[in-house]
Every structure is written in structure tokens, then in C-alpha cells.
Short mmCIF file of N, CA, C and O in Angstrom, two decimals:
data_model
loop_
_atom_site.label_atom_id
_atom_site.label_comp_id
_atom_site.label_asym_id
_atom_site.label_seq_id
_atom_site.Cartn_x
_atom_site.Cartn_y
_atom_site.Cartn_z
N UNK W 1 10.87 -15.11 -9.44
CA UNK W 1 11.47 -13.86 -8.99
C UNK W 1 10.61 -13.30 -7.85
O UNK W 1 9.40 -13.49 -7.82
N UNK W 2 11.21 -12.61 -6.97
CA UNK W 2 10.56 -12.06 -5.79
C UNK W 2 9.45 -11.08 -6.19
O UNK W 2 9.64 -10.21 -7.04
N UNK W 3 8.29 -11.22 -5.56
CA UNK W 3 7.14 -10.37 -5.86
C UNK W 3 7.44 -8.91 -5.57
O UNK W 3 7.01 -8.02 -6.32
N UNK W 4 8.18 -8.66 -4.51
CA UNK W 4 8.53 -7.28 -4.17
C UNK W 4 9.32 -6.62 -5.29
O UNK W 4 9.04 -5.48 -5.67
N UNK W 5 10.27 -7.34 -5.85
CA UNK W 5 11.08 -6.79 -6.94
C UNK W 5 10.21 -6.50 -8.16
O UNK W 5 10.36 -5.46 -8.80
N UNK W 6 9.29 -7.39 -8.45
CA UNK W 6 8.40 -7.19 -9.60
C UNK W 6 7.53 -5.96 -9.38
O UNK W 6 7.35 -5.14 -10.28
N UNK W 7 6.98 -5.81 -8.17
CA UNK W 7 6.15 -4.63 -7.88
C UNK W 7 6.93 -3.34 -8.01
O UNK W 7 6.44 -2.35 -8.57
N UNK W 8 8.15 -3.32 -7.51
CA UNK W 8 8.99 -2.12 -7.61
C UNK W 8 9.32 -1.83 -9.06
O UNK W 8 9.22 -0.69 -9.53
N UNK W 9 9.69 -2.86 -9.81
CA UNK W 9 10.02 -2.69 -11.23
C UNK W 9 8.82 -2.15 -12.00
O UNK W 9 8.96 -1.25 -12.83
N UNK W 10 7.63 -2.68 -11.70
CA UNK W 10 6.42 -2.20 -12.37
C UNK W 10 6.15 -0.74 -12.04
O UNK W 10 5.80 0.05 -12.92
N UNK W 11 6.29 -0.38 -10.77
CA UNK W 11 6.04 1.01 -10.39
C UNK W 11 7.01 1.97 -11.05
O UNK W 11 6.65 3.10 -11.38
N UNK W 12 8.25 1.55 -11.24
CA UNK W 12 9.25 2.43 -11.84
C UNK W 12 9.16 2.48 -13.36
O UNK W 12 9.33 3.54 -13.95
N UNK W 13 8.89 1.35 -13.99
CA UNK W 13 8.93 1.31 -15.45
C UNK W 13 7.55 1.33 -16.11
O UNK W 13 7.42 1.81 -17.23
N UNK W 14 6.55 0.81 -15.43
CA UNK W 14 5.19 0.75 -15.98
C UNK W 14 4.18 1.19 -14.92
O UNK W 14 3.40 0.40 -14.41
N UNK W 15 4.20 2.47 -14.57
CA UNK W 15 3.31 2.92 -13.49
C UNK W 15 1.83 2.74 -13.80
O UNK W 15 1.03 2.46 -12.89
N UNK W 16 1.45 2.85 -15.05
CA UNK W 16 0.03 2.68 -15.38
C UNK W 16 -0.41 1.23 -15.18
O UNK W 16 -1.49 0.96 -14.64
N UNK W 17 0.42 0.29 -15.59
CA UNK W 17 0.11 -1.12 -15.39
C UNK W 17 0.05 -1.44 -13.90
O UNK W 17 -0.86 -2.15 -13.43
N UNK W 18 0.96 -0.89 -13.14
CA UNK W 18 0.97 -1.09 -11.69
C UNK W 18 -0.32 -0.54 -11.07
O UNK W 18 -0.95 -1.19 -10.23
N UNK W 19 -0.73 0.65 -11.49
CA UNK W 19 -1.95 1.25 -10.96
C UNK W 19 -3.18 0.44 -11.35
O UNK W 19 -4.09 0.25 -10.54
N UNK W 20 -3.23 -0.05 -12.58
CA UNK W 20 -4.37 -0.84 -13.03
C UNK W 20 -4.45 -2.17 -12.29
O UNK W 20 -5.54 -2.67 -12.01
N UNK W 21 -3.31 -2.76 -11.96
CA UNK W 21 -3.31 -3.99 -11.17
C UNK W 21 -3.86 -3.75 -9.76
O UNK W 21 -4.64 -4.55 -9.24
N UNK W 22 -3.47 -2.64 -9.16
CA UNK W 22 -4.00 -2.30 -7.84
C UNK W 22 -5.51 -2.05 -7.92
O UNK W 22 -6.27 -2.49 -7.05
N UNK W 23 -5.94 -1.37 -8.96
CA UNK W 23 -7.36 -1.10 -9.18
C UNK W 23 -8.12 -2.41 -9.35
O UNK W 23 -9.19 -2.61 -8.76
N UNK W 24 -7.58 -3.32 -10.14
CA UNK W 24 -8.21 -4.62 -10.35
C UNK W 24 -8.33 -5.41 -9.06
O UNK W 24 -9.36 -6.04 -8.79
N UNK W 25 -7.29 -5.35 -8.23
CA UNK W 25 -7.33 -6.05 -6.94
C UNK W 25 -8.40 -5.45 -6.02
O UNK W 25 -9.08 -6.17 -5.29
N UNK W 26 -8.55 -4.13 -6.06
CA UNK W 26 -9.58 -3.48 -5.24
C UNK W 26 -10.98 -3.90 -5.71
O UNK W 26 -11.87 -4.14 -4.88
N UNK W 27 -11.18 -4.02 -7.01
CA UNK W 27 -12.46 -4.48 -7.54
C UNK W 27 -12.74 -5.90 -7.06
O UNK W 27 -13.84 -6.22 -6.60
N UNK W 28 -11.74 -6.76 -7.16
CA UNK W 28 -11.91 -8.15 -6.73
C UNK W 28 -12.19 -8.25 -5.23
O UNK W 28 -13.02 -9.05 -4.81
N UNK W 29 -11.51 -7.42 -4.44
CA UNK W 29 -11.77 -7.42 -3.00
C UNK W 29 -13.20 -7.01 -2.71
O UNK W 29 -13.86 -7.59 -1.84
N UNK W 30 -13.69 -6.02 -3.43
CA UNK W 30 -15.06 -5.56 -3.23
C UNK W 30 -16.06 -6.63 -3.66
O UNK W 30 -17.09 -6.84 -3.02
N UNK W 31 -15.77 -7.34 -4.77
CA UNK W 31 -16.65 -8.42 -5.22
C UNK W 31 -16.66 -9.58 -4.22
O UNK W 31 -17.67 -10.27 -4.10
N UNK W 32 -15.56 -9.80 -3.53
CA UNK W 32 -15.50 -10.87 -2.54
C UNK W 32 -16.32 -10.53 -1.30
O UNK W 32 -16.75 -11.41 -0.58
N UNK W 33 -16.51 -9.25 -1.05
CA UNK W 33 -17.30 -8.82 0.11
C UNK W 33 -18.78 -8.87 -0.18
O UNK W 33 -19.24 -9.29 -1.24
N UNK W 34 -19.54 -8.43 0.79
CA UNK W 34 -21.00 -8.40 0.63
C UNK W 34 -21.42 -7.20 -0.20
O UNK W 34 -21.04 -6.06 0.09
N UNK W 35 -22.18 -7.46 -1.28
CA UNK W 35 -22.71 -6.36 -2.10
C UNK W 35 -24.02 -6.83 -2.73
O UNK W 35 -24.24 -8.02 -2.93
N UNK W 36 -24.88 -5.86 -3.06
CA UNK W 36 -26.18 -6.21 -3.62
C UNK W 36 -26.05 -6.49 -5.12
O UNK W 36 -24.99 -6.34 -5.71
N UNK W 37 -27.15 -6.88 -5.75
CA UNK W 37 -27.14 -7.29 -7.16
C UNK W 37 -26.75 -6.14 -8.09
O UNK W 37 -25.99 -6.35 -9.05
N UNK W 38 -27.24 -4.94 -7.82
CA UNK W 38 -26.90 -3.80 -8.67
C UNK W 38 -25.42 -3.46 -8.60
O UNK W 38 -24.78 -3.20 -9.62
N UNK W 39 -24.89 -3.47 -7.40
CA UNK W 39 -23.47 -3.18 -7.23
C UNK W 39 -22.61 -4.27 -7.86
O UNK W 39 -21.58 -3.99 -8.47
N UNK W 40 -23.07 -5.52 -7.77
CA UNK W 40 -22.33 -6.62 -8.38
C UNK W 40 -22.25 -6.45 -9.89
O UNK W 40 -21.20 -6.68 -10.49
N UNK W 41 -23.35 -6.02 -10.50
CA UNK W 41 -23.34 -5.80 -11.95
C UNK W 41 -22.36 -4.71 -12.35
O UNK W 41 -21.62 -4.86 -13.33
N UNK W 42 -22.34 -3.63 -11.61
CA UNK W 42 -21.41 -2.53 -11.90
C UNK W 42 -19.97 -3.00 -11.70
O UNK W 42 -19.08 -2.72 -12.52
N UNK W 43 -19.73 -3.74 -10.61
CA UNK W 43 -18.38 -4.23 -10.34
C UNK W 43 -17.91 -5.21 -11.41
O UNK W 43 -16.74 -5.23 -11.77
N UNK W 44 -18.83 -6.01 -11.94
CA UNK W 44 -18.45 -6.94 -13.02
C UNK W 44 -18.06 -6.17 -14.28
O UNK W 44 -17.11 -6.55 -14.97
N UNK W 45 -18.78 -5.10 -14.57
CA UNK W 45 -18.40 -4.27 -15.73
C UNK W 45 -17.03 -3.60 -15.50
O UNK W 45 -16.22 -3.49 -16.42
N UNK W 46 -16.81 -3.15 -14.27
CA UNK W 46 -15.52 -2.56 -13.94
C UNK W 46 -14.41 -3.60 -14.05
O UNK W 46 -13.30 -3.30 -14.52
N UNK W 47 -14.69 -4.84 -13.64
CA UNK W 47 -13.71 -5.92 -13.75
C UNK W 47 -13.38 -6.20 -15.21
O UNK W 47 -12.22 -6.43 -15.56
N UNK W 48 -14.39 -6.15 -16.07
CA UNK W 48 -14.17 -6.36 -17.50
C UNK W 48 -13.27 -5.26 -18.07
O UNK W 48 -12.33 -5.53 -18.81
N UNK W 49 -13.53 -4.01 -17.70
CA UNK W 49 -12.70 -2.91 -18.17
C UNK W 49 -11.27 -3.01 -17.67
O UNK W 49 -10.32 -2.77 -18.41
N UNK W 50 -11.12 -3.38 -16.40
CA UNK W 50 -9.77 -3.55 -15.84
C UNK W 50 -9.04 -4.69 -16.54
O UNK W 50 -7.85 -4.59 -16.85
N UNK W 51 -9.75 -5.78 -16.81
CA UNK W 51 -9.15 -6.92 -17.51
C UNK W 51 -8.62 -6.50 -18.88
O UNK W 51 -7.48 -6.81 -19.24
N UNK W 52 -9.44 -5.79 -19.63
CA UNK W 52 -9.04 -5.37 -20.98
C UNK W 52 -7.84 -4.43 -20.94
O UNK W 52 -6.92 -4.53 -21.75
N UNK W 53 -7.83 -3.51 -19.99
CA UNK W 53 -6.73 -2.57 -19.86
C UNK W 53 -5.43 -3.27 -19.48
O UNK W 53 -4.39 -3.03 -20.09
N UNK W 54 -5.49 -4.14 -18.50
CA UNK W 54 -4.29 -4.86 -18.06
C UNK W 54 -3.79 -5.78 -19.15
O UNK W 54 -2.59 -5.88 -19.40
N UNK W 55 -4.70 -6.45 -19.84
CA UNK W 55 -4.32 -7.38 -20.90
C UNK W 55 -3.59 -6.64 -22.03
O UNK W 55 -2.58 -7.12 -22.55
N UNK W 56 -4.09 -5.48 -22.42
CA UNK W 56 -3.44 -4.70 -23.49
C UNK W 56 -2.06 -4.22 -23.06
O UNK W 56 -1.10 -4.28 -23.84
N UNK W 57 -1.94 -3.78 -21.81
CA UNK W 57 -0.64 -3.30 -21.33
C UNK W 57 0.34 -4.46 -21.18
O UNK W 57 1.54 -4.30 -21.44
N UNK W 58 -0.14 -5.62 -20.77
CA UNK W 58 0.73 -6.78 -20.65
C UNK W 58 1.23 -7.22 -22.03
O UNK W 58 2.37 -7.66 -22.16
N UNK W 59 0.39 -7.08 -23.04
CA UNK W 59 0.81 -7.40 -24.41
C UNK W 59 1.96 -6.49 -24.83
O UNK W 59 2.90 -6.94 -25.51
N UNK W 60 1.92 -5.22 -24.44
CA UNK W 60 3.02 -4.31 -24.75
C UNK W 60 4.31 -4.73 -24.05
O UNK W 60 5.40 -4.65 -24.61
N UNK W 61 4.18 -5.18 -22.81
CA UNK W 61 5.36 -5.61 -22.05
C UNK W 61 5.97 -6.86 -22.67
O UNK W 61 7.18 -6.93 -22.89
N UNK W 62 5.14 -7.84 -22.99
CA UNK W 62 5.65 -9.10 -23.52
C UNK W 62 6.12 -8.98 -24.97
O UNK W 62 6.88 -9.83 -25.43
N UNK W 63 5.72 -7.94 -25.67
CA UNK W 63 6.18 -7.75 -27.05
C UNK W 63 7.69 -7.51 -27.10
O UNK W 63 8.33 -7.83 -28.10
N UNK W 64 8.27 -7.00 -26.03
CA UNK W 64 9.71 -6.74 -26.00
C UNK W 64 10.55 -7.93 -25.63
O UNK W 64 11.77 -7.85 -25.55
N UNK W 65 9.93 -9.09 -25.41
CA UNK W 65 10.66 -10.27 -24.96
C UNK W 65 11.78 -10.70 -25.91
O UNK W 65 12.90 -10.94 -25.46
N UNK W 66 11.53 -10.81 -27.23
CA UNK W 66 12.59 -11.31 -28.12
C UNK W 66 13.85 -10.43 -28.14
O UNK W 66 14.95 -10.93 -28.30
N UNK W 67 13.68 -9.13 -27.95
CA UNK W 67 14.83 -8.23 -28.03
C UNK W 67 15.45 -7.92 -26.67
O UNK W 67 16.46 -7.23 -26.60
N UNK W 68 14.86 -8.44 -25.60
CA UNK W 68 15.37 -8.15 -24.26
C UNK W 68 16.58 -9.02 -23.94
O UNK W 68 16.75 -10.11 -24.48
N UNK W 69 17.41 -8.52 -23.06
CA UNK W 69 18.55 -9.29 -22.58
C UNK W 69 18.10 -10.33 -21.57
O UNK W 69 16.91 -10.44 -21.26
N UNK W 70 19.03 -11.10 -21.03
CA UNK W 70 18.66 -12.16 -20.08
C UNK W 70 17.89 -11.65 -18.86
O UNK W 70 16.90 -12.26 -18.45
N UNK W 71 18.33 -10.56 -18.28
CA UNK W 71 17.64 -10.02 -17.10
C UNK W 71 16.26 -9.47 -17.49
O UNK W 71 15.29 -9.65 -16.76
N UNK W 72 16.19 -8.81 -18.63
CA UNK W 72 14.90 -8.29 -19.11
C UNK W 72 13.91 -9.40 -19.37
O UNK W 72 12.72 -9.28 -19.05
N UNK W 73 14.38 -10.52 -19.91
CA UNK W 73 13.50 -11.66 -20.16
C UNK W 73 12.98 -12.25 -18.86
O UNK W 73 11.80 -12.59 -18.76
N UNK W 74 13.85 -12.38 -17.89
CA UNK W 74 13.41 -12.90 -16.58
C UNK W 74 12.37 -11.98 -15.96
O UNK W 74 11.40 -12.43 -15.36
N UNK W 75 12.59 -10.68 -16.10
CA UNK W 75 11.65 -9.73 -15.52
C UNK W 75 10.31 -9.77 -16.25
O UNK W 75 9.25 -9.72 -15.61
N UNK W 76 10.33 -9.89 -17.56
CA UNK W 76 9.09 -9.98 -18.34
C UNK W 76 8.31 -11.23 -17.93
O UNK W 76 7.09 -11.18 -17.74
N UNK W 77 9.00 -12.35 -17.78
CA UNK W 77 8.33 -13.58 -17.35
C UNK W 77 7.76 -13.43 -15.93
O UNK W 77 6.67 -13.91 -15.64
N UNK W 78 8.50 -12.76 -15.07
CA UNK W 78 8.03 -12.55 -13.69
C UNK W 78 6.80 -11.63 -13.68
O UNK W 78 5.85 -11.87 -12.92
N UNK W 79 6.81 -10.60 -14.52
CA UNK W 79 5.65 -9.69 -14.59
C UNK W 79 4.43 -10.45 -15.12
O UNK W 79 3.32 -10.29 -14.61
N UNK W 80 4.65 -11.28 -16.10
CA UNK W 80 3.54 -12.06 -16.65
C UNK W 80 2.96 -13.01 -15.59
O UNK W 80 1.74 -13.13 -15.45
N UNK W 81 3.81 -13.65 -14.82
CA UNK W 81 3.33 -14.54 -13.76
C UNK W 81 2.61 -13.74 -12.67
O UNK W 81 1.57 -14.18 -12.15
N UNK W 82 3.13 -12.58 -12.34
CA UNK W 82 2.54 -11.73 -11.30
C UNK W 82 1.16 -11.24 -11.71
O UNK W 82 0.22 -11.24 -10.91
N UNK W 83 1.01 -10.83 -12.96
CA UNK W 83 -0.27 -10.29 -13.43
C UNK W 83 -1.28 -11.38 -13.76
O UNK W 83 -2.49 -11.12 -13.75
N UNK W 84 -0.81 -12.59 -14.04
CA UNK W 84 -1.73 -13.64 -14.46
C UNK W 84 -2.75 -13.98 -13.38
O UNK W 84 -3.89 -14.31 -13.68
N UNK W 85 -2.35 -13.90 -12.09
CA UNK W 85 -3.28 -14.20 -11.01
C UNK W 85 -4.45 -13.21 -11.01
O UNK W 85 -5.61 -13.60 -10.90
N UNK W 86 -4.12 -11.94 -11.15
CA UNK W 86 -5.17 -10.92 -11.15
C UNK W 86 -5.99 -11.02 -12.43
O UNK W 86 -7.23 -10.95 -12.39
N UNK W 87 -5.34 -11.23 -13.56
CA UNK W 87 -6.06 -11.34 -14.83
C UNK W 87 -7.04 -12.50 -14.82
O UNK W 87 -8.16 -12.38 -15.31
N UNK W 88 -6.62 -13.64 -14.30
CA UNK W 88 -7.48 -14.81 -14.27
C UNK W 88 -8.75 -14.53 -13.45
O UNK W 88 -9.86 -14.83 -13.88
N UNK W 89 -8.59 -13.92 -12.29
CA UNK W 89 -9.76 -13.60 -11.45
C UNK W 89 -10.66 -12.55 -12.10
O UNK W 89 -11.88 -12.63 -12.03
N UNK W 90 -10.04 -11.53 -12.73
CA UNK W 90 -10.84 -10.51 -13.41
C UNK W 90 -11.61 -11.14 -14.58
O UNK W 90 -12.75 -10.77 -14.85
N UNK W 91 -10.96 -12.07 -15.26
CA UNK W 91 -11.58 -12.78 -16.37
C UNK W 91 -12.82 -13.53 -15.89
O UNK W 91 -13.90 -13.46 -16.49
N UNK W 92 -12.68 -14.23 -14.77
CA UNK W 92 -13.80 -14.99 -14.21
C UNK W 92 -14.93 -14.06 -13.74
O UNK W 92 -16.10 -14.30 -14.01
N UNK W 93 -14.58 -13.01 -13.03
CA UNK W 93 -15.58 -12.11 -12.46
C UNK W 93 -16.23 -11.22 -13.50
O UNK W 93 -17.40 -10.86 -13.38
N UNK W 94 -15.44 -10.84 -14.53
CA UNK W 94 -15.98 -9.92 -15.54
C UNK W 94 -16.81 -10.60 -16.59
O UNK W 94 -17.44 -9.95 -17.41
N UNK W 95 -16.82 -11.93 -16.59
CA UNK W 95 -17.63 -12.66 -17.56
C UNK W 95 -17.09 -12.54 -18.97
O UNK W 95 -17.84 -12.49 -19.92
N UNK W 96 -15.76 -12.49 -19.12
CA UNK W 96 -15.16 -12.38 -20.44
C UNK W 96 -15.38 -13.69 -21.18
O UNK W 96 -15.14 -14.76 -20.65
N UNK W 97 -15.88 -13.59 -22.41
CA UNK W 97 -16.17 -14.80 -23.19
C UNK W 97 -14.94 -15.34 -23.88
O UNK W 97 -13.98 -14.75 -24.09
#
């Protein structure tokens, strides 16, 4: 499904998840740039917090899959695919065990 549609759907139906994804992307962008050891440690902790928040909210979204209609199921799968890229990077950067 088109990324634009998923972003719009998230902003309209799950604004907190949408905001947390943007926050997670900003953390990852900052980690990709030049930063000192102290800042890296803080950013890794922030990445861990963002990972946990997004993961919990994604669990709420995917919990509705069995009762959703065909379009709802497609959207849930698209949201999961869209968030998985950010979650995977946050998982790696945050040092989640």
C-alpha cells in the first residue's frame, strides 16, 4: 500500500503512533550524524523509549486484525510494514536485548 496513504491514515486514526514514529526517525537521524559519546548514550536511551512506545502502540493496532474487514486488514498490514523499518533501527540503536 502507498506510504502516503499509510501516513495519512496514521495521522487521522492514530496520531500518537504517528508522532512517535516521527520522533523515532528524528532520534535515528541524530544518531546517524556526528555526536559525542555522552550524547550517543542519551540518544540510545531515547531510542529504547521510542521503541517500547511504538511497539506497544503497534500491538494495539494489530490486535484488531481478526475483527477488521478486508480494507482494515490491508491497512493494518501496511501500518505494520511501515513501522517495522523504524522499529528495527530503533531496536538496533537502543540496544534492546
